[in-house]
XYZ file of C-alpha atoms in Angstrom:
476
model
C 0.000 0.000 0.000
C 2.751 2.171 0.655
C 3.536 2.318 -3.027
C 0.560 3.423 -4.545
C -0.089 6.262 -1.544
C 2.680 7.627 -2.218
C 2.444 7.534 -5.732
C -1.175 9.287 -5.193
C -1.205 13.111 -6.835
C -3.655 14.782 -4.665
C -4.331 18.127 -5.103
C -4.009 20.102 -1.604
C -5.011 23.709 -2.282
C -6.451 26.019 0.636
C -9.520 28.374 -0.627
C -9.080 31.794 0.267
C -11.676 33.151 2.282
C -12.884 35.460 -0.227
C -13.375 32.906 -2.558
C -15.310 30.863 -0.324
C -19.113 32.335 -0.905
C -18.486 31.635 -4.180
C -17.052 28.149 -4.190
C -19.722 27.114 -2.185
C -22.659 28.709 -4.201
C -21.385 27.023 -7.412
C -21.103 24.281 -5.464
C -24.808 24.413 -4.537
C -25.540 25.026 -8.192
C -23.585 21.325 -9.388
C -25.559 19.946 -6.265
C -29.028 21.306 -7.437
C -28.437 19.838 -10.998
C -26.668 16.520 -10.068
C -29.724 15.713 -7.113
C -32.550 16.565 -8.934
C -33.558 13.293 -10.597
C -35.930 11.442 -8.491
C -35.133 13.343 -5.032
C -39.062 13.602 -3.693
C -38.494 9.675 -4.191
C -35.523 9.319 -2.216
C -36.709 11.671 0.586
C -39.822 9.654 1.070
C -37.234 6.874 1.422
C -34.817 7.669 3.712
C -37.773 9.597 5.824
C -39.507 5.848 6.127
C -35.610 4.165 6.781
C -35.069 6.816 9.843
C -38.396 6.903 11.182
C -38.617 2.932 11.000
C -37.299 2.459 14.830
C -33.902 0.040 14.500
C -32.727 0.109 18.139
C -31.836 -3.246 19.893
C -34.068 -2.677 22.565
C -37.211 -1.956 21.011
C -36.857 -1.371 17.621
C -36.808 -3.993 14.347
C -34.552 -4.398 11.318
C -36.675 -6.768 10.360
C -39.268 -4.140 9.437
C -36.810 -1.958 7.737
C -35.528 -4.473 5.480
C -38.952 -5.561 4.496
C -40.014 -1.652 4.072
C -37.025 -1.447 1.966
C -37.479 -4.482 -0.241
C -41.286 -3.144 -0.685
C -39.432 -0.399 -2.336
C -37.254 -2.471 -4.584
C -40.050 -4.952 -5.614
C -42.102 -1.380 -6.588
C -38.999 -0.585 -8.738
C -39.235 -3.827 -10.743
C -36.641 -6.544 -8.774
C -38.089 -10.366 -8.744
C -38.153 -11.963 -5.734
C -35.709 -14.358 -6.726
C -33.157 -11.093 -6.594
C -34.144 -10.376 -3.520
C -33.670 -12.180 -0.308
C -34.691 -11.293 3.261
C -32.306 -12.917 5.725
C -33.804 -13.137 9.444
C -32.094 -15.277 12.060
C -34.292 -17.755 13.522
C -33.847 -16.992 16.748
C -33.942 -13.514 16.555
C -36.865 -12.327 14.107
C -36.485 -8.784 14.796
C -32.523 -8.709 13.475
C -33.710 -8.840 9.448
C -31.285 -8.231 6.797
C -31.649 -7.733 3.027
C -29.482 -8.853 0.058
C -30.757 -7.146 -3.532
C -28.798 -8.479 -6.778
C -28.747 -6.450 -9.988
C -26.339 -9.063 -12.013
C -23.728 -8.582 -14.283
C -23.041 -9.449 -17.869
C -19.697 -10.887 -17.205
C -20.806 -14.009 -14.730
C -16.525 -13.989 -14.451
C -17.119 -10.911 -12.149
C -17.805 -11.245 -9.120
C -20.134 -8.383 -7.840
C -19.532 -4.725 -6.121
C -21.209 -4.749 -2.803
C -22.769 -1.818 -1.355
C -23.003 -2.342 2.158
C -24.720 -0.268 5.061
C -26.350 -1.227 8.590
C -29.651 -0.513 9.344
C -29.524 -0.773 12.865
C -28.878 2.469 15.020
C -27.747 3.428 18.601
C -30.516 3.712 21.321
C -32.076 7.358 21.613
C -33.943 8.509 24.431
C -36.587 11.203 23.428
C -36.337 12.892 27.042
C -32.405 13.963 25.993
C -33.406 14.980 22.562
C -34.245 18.165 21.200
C -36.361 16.678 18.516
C -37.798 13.467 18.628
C -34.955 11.047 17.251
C -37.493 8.596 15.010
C -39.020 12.059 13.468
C -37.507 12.977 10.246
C -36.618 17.083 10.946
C -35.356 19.517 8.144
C -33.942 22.411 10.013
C -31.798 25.469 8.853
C -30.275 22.940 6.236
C -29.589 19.596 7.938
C -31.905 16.750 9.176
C -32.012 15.480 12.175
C -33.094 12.005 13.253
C -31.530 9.089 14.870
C -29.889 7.114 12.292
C -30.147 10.134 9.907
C -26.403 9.705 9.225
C -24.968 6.747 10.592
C -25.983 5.197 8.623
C -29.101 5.357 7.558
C -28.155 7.946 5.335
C -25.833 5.243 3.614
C -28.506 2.545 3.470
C -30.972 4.875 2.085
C -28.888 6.121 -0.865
C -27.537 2.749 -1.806
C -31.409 1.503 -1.781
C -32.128 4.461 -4.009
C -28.886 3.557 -6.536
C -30.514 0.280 -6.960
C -34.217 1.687 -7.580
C -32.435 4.340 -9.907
C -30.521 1.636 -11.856
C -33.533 -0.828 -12.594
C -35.878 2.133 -13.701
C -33.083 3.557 -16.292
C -32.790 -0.723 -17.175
C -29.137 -1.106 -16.466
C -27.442 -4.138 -17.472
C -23.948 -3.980 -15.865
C -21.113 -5.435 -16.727
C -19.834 -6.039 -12.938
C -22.753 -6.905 -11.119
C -24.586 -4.878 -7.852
C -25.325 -6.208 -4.521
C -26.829 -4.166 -2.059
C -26.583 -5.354 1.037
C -28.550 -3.967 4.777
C -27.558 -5.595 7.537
C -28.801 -5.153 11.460
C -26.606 -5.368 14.673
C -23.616 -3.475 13.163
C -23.793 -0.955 16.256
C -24.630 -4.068 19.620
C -22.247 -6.984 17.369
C -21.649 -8.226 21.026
C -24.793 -9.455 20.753
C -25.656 -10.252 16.650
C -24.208 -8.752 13.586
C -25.573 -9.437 10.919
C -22.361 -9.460 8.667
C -20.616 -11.712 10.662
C -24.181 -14.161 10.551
C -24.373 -13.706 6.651
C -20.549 -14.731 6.148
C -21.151 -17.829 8.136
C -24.632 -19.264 7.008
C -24.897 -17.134 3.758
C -21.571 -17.081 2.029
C -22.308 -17.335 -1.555
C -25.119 -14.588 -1.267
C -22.496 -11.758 0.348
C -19.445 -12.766 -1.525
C -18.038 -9.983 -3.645
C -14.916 -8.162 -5.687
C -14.966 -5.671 -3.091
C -17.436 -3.960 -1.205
C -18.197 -0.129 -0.396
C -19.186 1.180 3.182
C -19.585 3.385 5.675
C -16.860 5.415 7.748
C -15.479 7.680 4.606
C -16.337 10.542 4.287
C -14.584 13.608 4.331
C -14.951 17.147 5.141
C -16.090 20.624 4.875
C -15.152 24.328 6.991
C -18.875 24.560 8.661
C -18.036 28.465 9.190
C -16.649 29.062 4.969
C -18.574 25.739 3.413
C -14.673 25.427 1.756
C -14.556 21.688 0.680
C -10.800 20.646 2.129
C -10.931 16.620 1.575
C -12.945 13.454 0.408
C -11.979 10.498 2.266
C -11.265 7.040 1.294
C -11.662 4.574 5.028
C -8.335 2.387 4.189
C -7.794 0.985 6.952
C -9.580 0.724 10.786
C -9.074 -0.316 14.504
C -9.826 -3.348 16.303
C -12.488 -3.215 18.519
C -12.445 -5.027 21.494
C -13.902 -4.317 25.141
C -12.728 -5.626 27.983
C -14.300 -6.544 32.198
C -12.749 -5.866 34.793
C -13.804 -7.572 37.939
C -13.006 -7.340 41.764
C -15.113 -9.391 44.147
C -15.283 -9.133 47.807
C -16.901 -11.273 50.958
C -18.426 -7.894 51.458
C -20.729 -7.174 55.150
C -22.475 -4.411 56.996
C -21.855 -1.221 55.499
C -21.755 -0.128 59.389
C -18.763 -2.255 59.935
C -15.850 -0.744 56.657
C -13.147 -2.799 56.040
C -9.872 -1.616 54.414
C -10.565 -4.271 51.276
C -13.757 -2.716 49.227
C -14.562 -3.954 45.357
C -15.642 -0.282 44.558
C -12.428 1.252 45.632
C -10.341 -1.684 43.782
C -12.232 -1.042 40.473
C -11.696 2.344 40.831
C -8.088 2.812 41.787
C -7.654 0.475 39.092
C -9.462 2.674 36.415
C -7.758 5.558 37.970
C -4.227 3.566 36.587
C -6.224 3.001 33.009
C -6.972 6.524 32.773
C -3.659 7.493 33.459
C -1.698 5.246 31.398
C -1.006 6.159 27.421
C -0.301 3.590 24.881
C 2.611 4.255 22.557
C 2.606 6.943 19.992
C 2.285 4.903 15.831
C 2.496 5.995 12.502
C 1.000 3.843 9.763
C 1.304 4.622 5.809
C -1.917 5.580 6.225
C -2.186 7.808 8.905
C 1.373 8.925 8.107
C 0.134 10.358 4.384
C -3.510 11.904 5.911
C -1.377 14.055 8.496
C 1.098 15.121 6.087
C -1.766 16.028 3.414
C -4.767 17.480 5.359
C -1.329 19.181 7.748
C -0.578 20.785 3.727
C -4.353 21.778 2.674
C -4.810 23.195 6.275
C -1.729 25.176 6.468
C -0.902 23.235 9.758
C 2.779 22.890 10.194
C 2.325 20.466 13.559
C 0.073 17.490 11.263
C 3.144 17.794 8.704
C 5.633 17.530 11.048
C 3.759 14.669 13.182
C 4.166 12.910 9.554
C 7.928 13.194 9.935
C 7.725 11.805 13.914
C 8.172 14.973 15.224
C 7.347 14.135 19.218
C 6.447 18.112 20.249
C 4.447 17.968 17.286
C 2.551 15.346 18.004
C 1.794 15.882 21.821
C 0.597 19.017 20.361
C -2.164 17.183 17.976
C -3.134 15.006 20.791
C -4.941 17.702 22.451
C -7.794 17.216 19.760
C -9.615 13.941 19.984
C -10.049 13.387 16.830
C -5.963 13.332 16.285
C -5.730 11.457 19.319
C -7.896 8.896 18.676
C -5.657 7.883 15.350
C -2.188 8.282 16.869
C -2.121 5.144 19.000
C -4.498 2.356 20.626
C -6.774 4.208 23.264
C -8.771 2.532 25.939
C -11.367 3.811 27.741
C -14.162 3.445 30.752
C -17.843 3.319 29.064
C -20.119 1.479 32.198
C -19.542 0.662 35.931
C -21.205 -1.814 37.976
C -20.940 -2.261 41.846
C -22.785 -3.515 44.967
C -25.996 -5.073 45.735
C -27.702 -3.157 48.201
C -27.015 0.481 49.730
C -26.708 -1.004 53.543
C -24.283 -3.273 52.241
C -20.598 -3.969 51.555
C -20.293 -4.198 47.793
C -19.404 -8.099 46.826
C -18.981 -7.361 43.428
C -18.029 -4.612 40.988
C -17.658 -4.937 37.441
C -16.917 -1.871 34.551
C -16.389 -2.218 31.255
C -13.007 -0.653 29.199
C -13.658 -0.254 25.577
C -10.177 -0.155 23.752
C -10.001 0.458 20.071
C -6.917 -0.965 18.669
C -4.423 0.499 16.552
C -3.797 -1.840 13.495
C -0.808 -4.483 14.435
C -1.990 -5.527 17.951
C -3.266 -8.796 18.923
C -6.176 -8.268 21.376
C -4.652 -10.388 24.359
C -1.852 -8.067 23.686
C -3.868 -5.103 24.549
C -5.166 -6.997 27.455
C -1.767 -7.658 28.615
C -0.903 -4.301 28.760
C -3.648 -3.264 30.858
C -2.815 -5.967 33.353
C 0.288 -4.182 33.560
C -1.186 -0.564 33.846
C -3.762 -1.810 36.147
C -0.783 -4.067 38.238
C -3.416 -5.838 40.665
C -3.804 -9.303 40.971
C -7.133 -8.824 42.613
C -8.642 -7.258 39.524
C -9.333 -9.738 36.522
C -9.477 -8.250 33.032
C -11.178 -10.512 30.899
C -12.653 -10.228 27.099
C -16.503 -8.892 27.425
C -16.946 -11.409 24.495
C -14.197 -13.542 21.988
C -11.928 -11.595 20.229
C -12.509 -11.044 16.326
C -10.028 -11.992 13.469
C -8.192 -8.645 12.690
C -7.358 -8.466 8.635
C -4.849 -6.399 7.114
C -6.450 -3.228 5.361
C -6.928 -4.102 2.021
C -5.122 -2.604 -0.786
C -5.666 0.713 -2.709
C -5.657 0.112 -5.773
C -5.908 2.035 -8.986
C -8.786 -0.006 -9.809
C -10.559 1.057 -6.592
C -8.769 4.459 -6.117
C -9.039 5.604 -9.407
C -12.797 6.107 -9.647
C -12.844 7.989 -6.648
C -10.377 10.376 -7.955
C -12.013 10.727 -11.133
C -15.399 11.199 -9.631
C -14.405 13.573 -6.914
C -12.684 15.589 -9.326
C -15.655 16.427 -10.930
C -17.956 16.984 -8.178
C -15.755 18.317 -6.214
C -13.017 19.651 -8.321
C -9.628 21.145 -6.645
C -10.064 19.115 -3.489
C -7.931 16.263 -2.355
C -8.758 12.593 -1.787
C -6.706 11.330 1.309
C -6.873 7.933 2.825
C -7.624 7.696 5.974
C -7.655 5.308 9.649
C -10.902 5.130 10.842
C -10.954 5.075 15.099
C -13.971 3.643 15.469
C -14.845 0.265 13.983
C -16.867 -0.555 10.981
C -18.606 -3.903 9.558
C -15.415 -3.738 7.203
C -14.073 -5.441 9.679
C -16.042 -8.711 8.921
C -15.745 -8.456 5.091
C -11.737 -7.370 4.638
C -10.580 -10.586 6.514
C -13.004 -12.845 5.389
C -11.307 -11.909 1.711
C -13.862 -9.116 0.171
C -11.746 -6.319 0.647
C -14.001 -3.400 2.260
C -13.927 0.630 1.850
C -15.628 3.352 3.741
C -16.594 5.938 0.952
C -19.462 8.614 0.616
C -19.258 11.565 -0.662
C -20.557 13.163 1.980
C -18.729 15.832 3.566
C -19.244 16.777 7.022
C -18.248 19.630 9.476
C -16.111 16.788 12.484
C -17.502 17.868 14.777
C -21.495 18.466 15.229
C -22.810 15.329 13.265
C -23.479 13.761 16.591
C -23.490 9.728 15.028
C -24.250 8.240 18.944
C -24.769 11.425 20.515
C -27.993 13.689 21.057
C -29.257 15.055 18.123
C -27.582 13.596 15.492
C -27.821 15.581 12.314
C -26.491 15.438 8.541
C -26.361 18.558 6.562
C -28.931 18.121 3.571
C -26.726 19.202 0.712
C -23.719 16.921 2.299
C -26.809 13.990 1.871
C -27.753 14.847 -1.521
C -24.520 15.252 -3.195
C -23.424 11.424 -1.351
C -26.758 10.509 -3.215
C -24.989 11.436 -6.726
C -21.612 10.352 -5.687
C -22.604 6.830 -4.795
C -24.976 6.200 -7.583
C -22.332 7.674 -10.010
C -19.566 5.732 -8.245
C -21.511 2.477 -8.127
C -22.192 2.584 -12.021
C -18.511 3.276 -12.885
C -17.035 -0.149 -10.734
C -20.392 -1.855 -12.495
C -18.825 -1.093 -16.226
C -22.344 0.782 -16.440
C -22.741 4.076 -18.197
């Protein structure tokens, strides 16, 4: 891989702010033009997709898929290209495999792949209510209404799109919506279709979630589209201390609250080493050039004052080195009592390389307590080796984004959070997160209250996607 980034020529210009009402009105302009076609359509879909509940706890993928397969049986698919994969044992987790095929059966097919599943929302917190589709001051807000709903719905559309205009691709088009990308300690859907399903989710390569890219939310200045090329490892982690406990009148020096805690006090503290892959290496010294920031492009060249500089923004933090973190605590079984038990969970997201039990090691070591177990919340998953970027998969992209988008750089980038990419890249269909839709980083709020897309950012990934789809397909 290290080849072909750095043989990449990526344009890095920086907009002058002067220029930038402009830019972005001609940008609107393109937008208007590119979106038109069918858009009252693909509203009405991705308004039924967010508003369809998909939570875990009370929610059902199941009804999603089928709402969405309604949609592609309207647009002309046979059922035989359609199938509607629900677990036995767990009817609400439905997924949904469409098939456009190819002309060339020696193909094998482009997947587009999004999860239909979304992070619990609790209307109390919200400003809005999260399963009601909001268009507000140019964004939409919703639960799900970018991650990654927003994905799901446009891919959906792509397909309706393509077997209205009748297109007989050379490559052919899978679309594929899978549930329980966001709980997969509990079912994903990926990992259930690669085990009982192969044949119907095997591909040439498949295109997901996590890239993006992004715009100056104060200018609208495009600076970058990303390519996802490579991700962590998730992986969480309980820790345990146990007591004999007794009357809470009575305190003893030993208590399983102050153990887990001192111990998470020792997590919090300790730092992980400092890495540099090719890929992170290339988006700090090209986003450090388009930015004009001289610490990114030095952090590219190791520079350590540079870097502890960076790490003061999460975002650079989270792709400089494996992070762990606290997410839930557990302690105690009654408020008159010594606690007997306490039990939190440490969510680490791996920087590529690392073994889990590696990881784990470490924080044995950090945590240096005999008393406290650290044990894997659930089995660790097969880590794969990000796939290659190639010209055959690059090259679109660059083509594409140069003329939606023209003067603005294409950068690979490490995802820190975790995608179903994951699943697909080690199980040999190599996986990228790609969009075309730009955001601010910072106030999209994927997990978080209020989570919001900006509506042009959603309609130009509409055009990008489609467009994108029909140029891997051999389709004009």
């Amino acid at each position: 891989m290290r080849a072909y980034l750095l043989s990449l020529t990526l344009a890095a210009t920086v907009f002058a702010s002067a220029q930038a009402a402009d830019i972005k009105e001609s940008r609107q302009t393109a937008a208007s033009k590119q979106a038109r076609a069918g858009e009252a359509e693909f509203r009405s879909l991705y308004k039924e997709l967010v508003e369809t509940n998909t939570t875990l706890s009370v929610g059902s993928c199941t009804r999603a898929a089928e709402a969405m397969k309604a949609r592609l049986v309207k647009a002309g698919y046979p059922e035989s290209q359609l199938h509607l994969i629900v677990p036995p044992v767990r009817p609400q987790d439905g997924n949904l495999v469409a098939d456009l095929p190819g002309s060339d059966t020696k193909l094998k097919p482009l997947l587009l792949l999004a999860h239909i599943d979304v992070v619990e929302a609790n209307r109390a917190d919200w400003v809005r209510d999260p399963f009601k589709l909001v268009e507000e001051d140019g964004f939409f807000y919703g639960r799900g209404s970018s991650d990654d709903k927003a994905m799901a719905a446009v891919f959906t559309d792509s397909m309706v799109r393509f077997k209205q205009e009748g297109l007989k691709p050379k490559r052919g088009v899978k679309l594929v919506l899978t549930c329980g990308e966001e709980s997969p300690n509990v079912f994903n859907g990926v990992k259930y279709l690669l085990e009982n399903h192969r044949g119907l989710v095997d591909g040439a390569f498949a295109l997901n979630e996590g890239g993006g890219g992004r715009y100056d939310i104060n200018t609208g200045v495009y600076r970058y589209v990303a390519v996802l090329a490579a991700e962590k490892v998730y992986q969480d982690f309980t820790l345990t201390t146990t007591n004999k406990g007794g009357h809470s009148s009575r305190p003893m020096p030993d208590n399983a609250i102050y153990q887990l805690a001192h111990a998470l006090d020792r997590i919090e503290a300790y730092s992980f080493p400092i890495e540099m892959s090719d890929v992170t290496r290339s988006y700090f010294a090209k986003f450090g050039a388009i930015e004009g920031n001289a610490d990114m492009i030095a952090a590219s060249k190791d520079d350590k004052d540079a870097i502890e500089r960076l790490r003061k923004d999460p975002s650079n933090n989270a792709i400089l080195h494996t992070n762990c973190v606290a997410t839930q605590i557990d302690g105690g079984h009654a408020p008159n009592a010594l606690p007997q038990r306490a039990t939190a969970n440490v969510n680490c997201r791996i920087f590529p390389g690392h073994s889990q039990e590696e990881i784990r090691q470490a924080l044995v070591t950090a945590v240096n307590d005999p008393g406290v177990k650290i044990e894997f919340q659930s089995p660790p998953e097969k880590p794969g080796a990000p796939p290659p970027l190639s010209k055959e998969v690059v090259g679109p992209i660059e083509k594409l984004s140069a003329d939606m988008f023209p003067g603005v750089a294409v950068i690979p980038t490490l995802s820190a959070g975790a995608t179903d990419c994951r699943f697909f890249t080690p199980a040999g269909v190599p996986c990228y997160g790609v969009s075309g839709m730009l955001g601010d980083g910072a106030t999209g709020n994927a997990h978080g209250l209020n989570e919001r897309i900006r509506v042009q950012s959603l309609m130009e990934g509409r055009e990008f996607l489609y467009r994108l789809a029909k140029a891997y397909a051999g389709a004009k």
